[in-house]
Short mmCIF file of C-alpha atoms in Angstrom, two decimals:
data_model
loop_
_atom_site.label_atom_id
_atom_site.label_comp_id
_atom_site.label_asym_id
_atom_site.label_seq_id
_atom_site.Cartn_x
_atom_site.Cartn_y
_atom_site.Cartn_z
CA MET A 1 0.17 0.02 -0.03
CA ALA A 2 2.88 2.28 0.90
CA GLU A 3 4.01 2.43 -2.88
CA THR A 4 0.39 3.45 -4.13
CA GLU A 5 0.09 6.21 -1.41
CA PRO A 6 1.61 8.96 -3.47
CA HIS A 7 -0.53 8.06 -6.38
CA GLN A 8 -3.66 7.90 -4.34
CA LYS A 9 -3.02 11.31 -2.74
CA LYS A 10 -2.50 12.84 -6.30
CA PHE A 11 -5.53 11.34 -7.54
CA GLN A 12 -7.51 12.57 -4.62
CA LYS A 13 -6.19 16.14 -4.98
CA GLU A 14 -7.01 16.18 -8.70
CA LEU A 15 -10.63 14.83 -8.10
CA SER A 16 -11.25 17.18 -5.29
CA ALA A 17 -9.98 20.26 -7.56
CA GLY A 18 -12.71 19.46 -10.13
CA THR A 19 -15.50 18.80 -7.64
CA VAL A 20 -15.24 21.59 -5.02
CA SER A 21 -17.35 24.10 -6.98
CA PRO A 22 -20.26 21.95 -7.78
CA VAL A 23 -20.47 20.67 -4.34
CA LEU A 24 -20.32 24.13 -2.77
CA LEU A 25 -22.96 25.52 -5.24
CA ALA A 26 -25.12 22.24 -4.39
CA VAL A 27 -24.75 23.18 -0.73
CA LEU A 28 -25.82 26.66 -1.30
CA GLY A 29 -28.80 25.66 -3.43
CA GLN A 30 -30.06 23.24 -0.97
CA SER A 31 -30.22 26.21 1.71
CA SER A 32 -33.19 28.37 1.88
CA GLU A 33 -31.03 31.10 3.71
CA PRO A 34 -27.48 32.40 3.04
CA LEU A 35 -24.68 30.61 4.66
CA TYR A 36 -21.16 31.64 5.82
CA GLY A 37 -17.96 29.58 5.36
CA TYR A 38 -18.29 27.76 8.73
CA GLN A 39 -21.72 26.77 8.10
CA ILE A 40 -20.88 25.34 4.69
CA ALA A 41 -17.97 23.38 5.97
CA LYS A 42 -20.21 21.83 8.81
CA ARG A 43 -22.80 20.92 6.27
CA LEU A 44 -20.12 18.94 4.17
CA GLU A 45 -18.82 17.36 7.40
CA GLN A 46 -22.42 16.09 8.18
CA THR A 47 -22.63 14.37 4.83
CA GLY A 48 -19.20 12.71 5.64
CA ASP A 49 -17.77 14.50 2.58
CA PRO A 50 -13.86 14.31 3.00
CA LEU A 51 -13.80 17.11 -0.07
CA LEU A 52 -11.76 19.65 1.61
CA GLY A 53 -9.85 17.28 3.79
CA GLY A 54 -10.94 19.30 7.01
CA LYS A 55 -9.43 22.41 5.42
CA GLN A 56 -12.23 24.85 5.77
CA SER A 57 -10.02 27.78 4.62
CA ALA A 58 -9.97 26.08 1.18
CA LEU A 59 -13.47 27.00 0.60
CA TYR A 60 -13.17 30.45 0.75
CA PRO A 61 -11.19 31.05 -2.54
CA VAL A 62 -13.76 28.74 -4.39
CA LEU A 63 -16.73 30.65 -2.88
CA ARG A 64 -14.98 34.02 -4.09
CA ASN A 65 -14.30 32.53 -7.50
CA LEU A 66 -18.29 31.45 -7.63
CA SER A 67 -19.17 34.93 -6.58
CA ALA A 68 -16.91 36.59 -9.24
CA ALA A 69 -18.53 34.38 -11.94
CA GLY A 70 -21.86 35.39 -10.78
CA LEU A 71 -22.85 31.91 -9.66
CA ALA A 72 -23.28 33.18 -5.98
CA GLU A 73 -23.76 36.46 -4.31
CA SER A 74 -22.53 37.40 -0.97
CA HIS A 75 -23.03 40.13 1.60
CA VAL A 76 -21.32 41.00 4.93
CA GLU A 77 -23.04 41.02 8.31
CA PRO A 78 -21.72 41.88 11.67
CA SER A 79 -21.20 39.12 14.11
CA ILE A 80 -21.70 39.33 17.86
CA SER A 81 -19.15 36.66 18.52
CA GLY A 82 -16.28 37.78 16.25
CA PRO A 83 -15.44 39.57 13.13
CA PRO A 84 -18.12 40.16 10.34
CA ARG A 85 -19.17 37.23 8.46
CA ARG A 86 -19.65 36.87 4.59
CA TYR A 87 -22.78 34.99 3.59
CA TYR A 88 -23.31 33.42 0.36
CA ARG A 89 -26.43 32.56 -1.61
CA ILE A 90 -26.75 30.70 -4.98
CA THR A 91 -27.78 33.00 -7.98
CA PRO A 92 -30.32 32.05 -10.48
CA LEU A 93 -27.41 31.71 -12.96
CA GLY A 94 -25.67 29.52 -10.36
CA GLU A 95 -28.81 27.24 -10.28
CA GLN A 96 -28.60 26.72 -14.08
CA VAL A 97 -25.03 26.18 -14.17
CA LEU A 98 -25.45 23.65 -11.18
CA ALA A 99 -27.97 21.83 -13.14
CA GLU A 100 -25.59 21.58 -16.14
CA TRP A 101 -22.69 20.52 -14.06
CA ALA A 102 -24.71 17.74 -12.36
CA ALA A 103 -25.86 16.43 -15.67
CA THR A 104 -22.08 16.49 -16.86
CA TRP A 105 -20.97 14.83 -13.60
CA ARG A 106 -23.68 12.08 -14.05
CA SER A 107 -22.51 11.45 -17.65
CA THR A 108 -18.65 11.36 -16.74
CA ARG A 109 -19.41 9.14 -13.67
CA GLN A 110 -21.29 6.74 -15.78
CA SER A 111 -18.67 6.64 -18.43
CA VAL A 112 -15.73 6.10 -15.87
CA ASP A 113 -17.82 3.48 -14.05
CA SER A 114 -18.46 1.44 -17.17
CA VAL A 115 -14.79 1.59 -17.99
CA LEU A 116 -13.57 0.75 -14.48
CA GLU A 117 -16.32 -2.01 -14.20
CA GLY A 118 -15.10 -3.47 -17.63
CA HIS A 119 -11.39 -3.51 -16.32
CA LEU A 120 -12.33 -5.17 -12.97
CA GLN A 121 -14.36 -7.96 -14.33
#
């Protein structure tokens, strides 16, 4: 197993890089109210999703990119218990893009599964 570990870590990193944006958009899309980073990270933890590998700080650049692309919008609110919090909400464009990404994900997953299952038989 030790020989394959570096390859597994590299694969995991590459896979995560391609899936963080749709997963974060999906979390925002499932919420009826805006969420701040810690809330988003907690929701990912509840699903058992190792996507960010426990690195909550890794989601902030992705959230900023989603906002810059018009897929999410954000606003800052003061916090009683610390610094102001930036809240994020999916936009209508974000909903459309998420639907397209989900369809692409399903198609890609199906293709990869088909090839992998053929190899493992």
